[in-house]
């Protein structure tokens, strides 16, 4: 049937074949259209989660920078050491 919409051809090999085999083992048949929509929904939800996490990290970074600016000066050597070695605690004291 003629159309102006894009058409797609998917060959069931490799990871596509494996995924469809798993779906068919549970559902008996794989509704490709439904799987594409579900996959797109999942992709968009994960992208939104990543964007929210990045926004939260950016907000926390700004909050930390504001707290540092409002407080006592930071010891650059100590900050560099923590960055290179990580936090450490002397358990003997």
C-alpha positions as YAML, in Angstrom:
chain: A
units: angstrom
residues:
- id: 1
  name: UNK
  ca: [0.00, 0.00, 0.00]
- id: 2
  name: UNK
  ca: [1.54, 3.37, -0.97]
- id: 3
  name: UNK
  ca: [2.37, 5.71, 1.89]
- id: 4
  name: UNK
  ca: [4.38, 8.82, 2.60]
- id: 5
  name: UNK
  ca: [5.35, 7.47, 6.03]
- id: 6
  name: UNK
  ca: [8.70, 5.78, 6.67]
- id: 7
  name: UNK
  ca: [8.70, 1.99, 6.49]
- id: 8
  name: UNK
  ca: [10.97, -0.22, 8.55]
- id: 9
  name: UNK
  ca: [12.29, -3.71, 7.95]
- id: 10
  name: UNK
  ca: [13.72, -5.65, 10.87]
- id: 11
  name: UNK
  ca: [15.67, -8.85, 10.36]
- id: 12
  name: UNK
  ca: [15.41, -11.19, 13.34]
- id: 13
  name: UNK
  ca: [19.07, -11.89, 14.00]
- id: 14
  name: UNK
  ca: [21.34, -11.47, 17.01]
- id: 15
  name: UNK
  ca: [19.97, -9.52, 19.94]
- id: 16
  name: UNK
  ca: [16.70, -8.81, 18.12]
- id: 17
  name: UNK
  ca: [16.11, -12.54, 17.59]
- id: 18
  name: UNK
  ca: [17.01, -13.28, 21.23]
- id: 19
  name: UNK
  ca: [14.65, -10.61, 22.56]
- id: 20
  name: UNK
  ca: [11.77, -11.73, 20.34]
- id: 21
  name: UNK
  ca: [12.35, -15.38, 21.28]
- id: 22
  name: UNK
  ca: [12.01, -14.44, 24.97]
- id: 23
  name: UNK
  ca: [8.79, -12.53, 24.27]
- id: 24
  name: UNK
  ca: [7.38, -15.40, 22.23]
- id: 25
  name: UNK
  ca: [8.24, -17.92, 24.96]
- id: 26
  name: UNK
  ca: [6.02, -15.95, 27.34]
- id: 27
  name: UNK
  ca: [3.34, -14.46, 25.09]
- id: 28
  name: UNK
  ca: [3.29, -16.97, 22.25]
- id: 29
  name: UNK
  ca: [3.47, -14.15, 19.72]
- id: 30
  name: UNK
  ca: [5.39, -10.90, 19.48]
- id: 31
  name: UNK
  ca: [3.35, -7.82, 18.57]
- id: 32
  name: UNK
  ca: [6.17, -5.77, 17.05]
- id: 33
  name: UNK
  ca: [4.20, -2.51, 17.08]
- id: 34
  name: UNK
  ca: [3.40, -2.87, 20.77]
- id: 35
  name: UNK
  ca: [7.00, -3.77, 21.58]
- id: 36
  name: UNK
  ca: [8.25, -0.68, 19.74]
- id: 37
  name: UNK
  ca: [5.84, 1.58, 21.65]
- id: 38
  name: UNK
  ca: [6.74, -0.04, 24.99]
- id: 39
  name: UNK
  ca: [10.44, 0.26, 24.15]
- id: 40
  name: UNK
  ca: [10.05, 3.93, 23.24]
- id: 41
  name: UNK
  ca: [8.15, 4.59, 26.48]
- id: 42
  name: UNK
  ca: [10.89, 2.88, 28.48]
- id: 43
  name: UNK
  ca: [13.60, 4.78, 26.63]
- id: 44
  name: UNK
  ca: [11.90, 8.12, 27.29]
- id: 45
  name: UNK
  ca: [11.29, 7.29, 30.95]
- id: 46
  name: UNK
  ca: [14.97, 6.38, 31.41]
- id: 47
  name: UNK
  ca: [16.05, 9.57, 29.61]
- id: 48
  name: UNK
  ca: [13.79, 11.59, 31.92]
- id: 49
  name: UNK
  ca: [15.23, 9.81, 34.97]
- id: 50
  name: UNK
  ca: [18.77, 10.61, 33.78]
- id: 51
  name: UNK
  ca: [17.85, 14.27, 33.18]
- id: 52
  name: UNK
  ca: [16.31, 14.54, 36.65]
- id: 53
  name: UNK
  ca: [19.35, 12.93, 38.26]
- id: 54
  name: UNK
  ca: [21.65, 15.32, 36.40]
- id: 55
  name: UNK
  ca: [19.53, 18.30, 37.46]
- id: 56
  name: UNK
  ca: [19.63, 17.10, 41.07]
- id: 57
  name: UNK
  ca: [23.43, 16.72, 40.93]
- id: 58
  name: UNK
  ca: [23.74, 20.21, 39.45]
- id: 59
  name: UNK
  ca: [21.49, 21.66, 42.18]
- id: 60
  name: UNK
  ca: [23.49, 19.90, 44.90]
- id: 61
  name: UNK
  ca: [26.72, 21.17, 43.36]
- id: 62
  name: UNK
  ca: [25.39, 24.74, 43.33]
- id: 63
  name: UNK
  ca: [24.20, 24.36, 46.92]
- id: 64
  name: UNK
  ca: [27.61, 23.08, 47.99]
- id: 65
  name: UNK
  ca: [29.38, 25.91, 46.18]
- id: 66
  name: UNK
  ca: [27.11, 28.45, 47.87]
- id: 67
  name: UNK
  ca: [27.78, 26.92, 51.28]
- id: 68
  name: UNK
  ca: [31.52, 26.94, 50.66]
- id: 69
  name: UNK
  ca: [31.43, 30.56, 49.49]
- id: 70
  name: UNK
  ca: [29.48, 31.60, 52.61]
- id: 71
  name: UNK
  ca: [31.70, 29.68, 55.04]
- id: 72
  name: UNK
  ca: [35.36, 29.60, 55.97]
- id: 73
  name: UNK
  ca: [37.80, 29.33, 53.10]
- id: 74
  name: UNK
  ca: [38.58, 25.89, 51.74]
- id: 75
  name: UNK
  ca: [42.08, 24.47, 52.11]
- id: 76
  name: UNK
  ca: [42.98, 23.73, 48.47]
- id: 77
  name: UNK
  ca: [45.68, 21.22, 49.44]
- id: 78
  name: UNK
  ca: [43.26, 19.28, 51.65]
- id: 79
  name: UNK
  ca: [40.59, 19.35, 48.93]
- id: 80
  name: UNK
  ca: [43.10, 18.08, 46.37]
- id: 81
  name: UNK
  ca: [44.17, 15.28, 48.72]
- id: 82
  name: UNK
  ca: [40.57, 14.21, 49.31]
- id: 83
  name: UNK
  ca: [39.96, 14.23, 45.57]
- id: 84
  name: UNK
  ca: [43.05, 12.11, 44.88]
- id: 85
  name: UNK
  ca: [42.84, 9.69, 47.82]
- id: 86
  name: UNK
  ca: [39.22, 9.85, 48.90]
- id: 87
  name: UNK
  ca: [37.95, 10.28, 52.43]
- id: 88
  name: UNK
  ca: [39.85, 8.38, 55.10]
- id: 89
  name: UNK
  ca: [39.25, 8.02, 58.80]
- id: 90
  name: UNK
  ca: [41.80, 7.00, 61.40]
- id: 91
  name: UNK
  ca: [40.09, 4.16, 63.25]
- id: 92
  name: UNK
  ca: [42.75, 4.06, 66.00]
- id: 93
  name: UNK
  ca: [41.68, 7.38, 67.55]
...
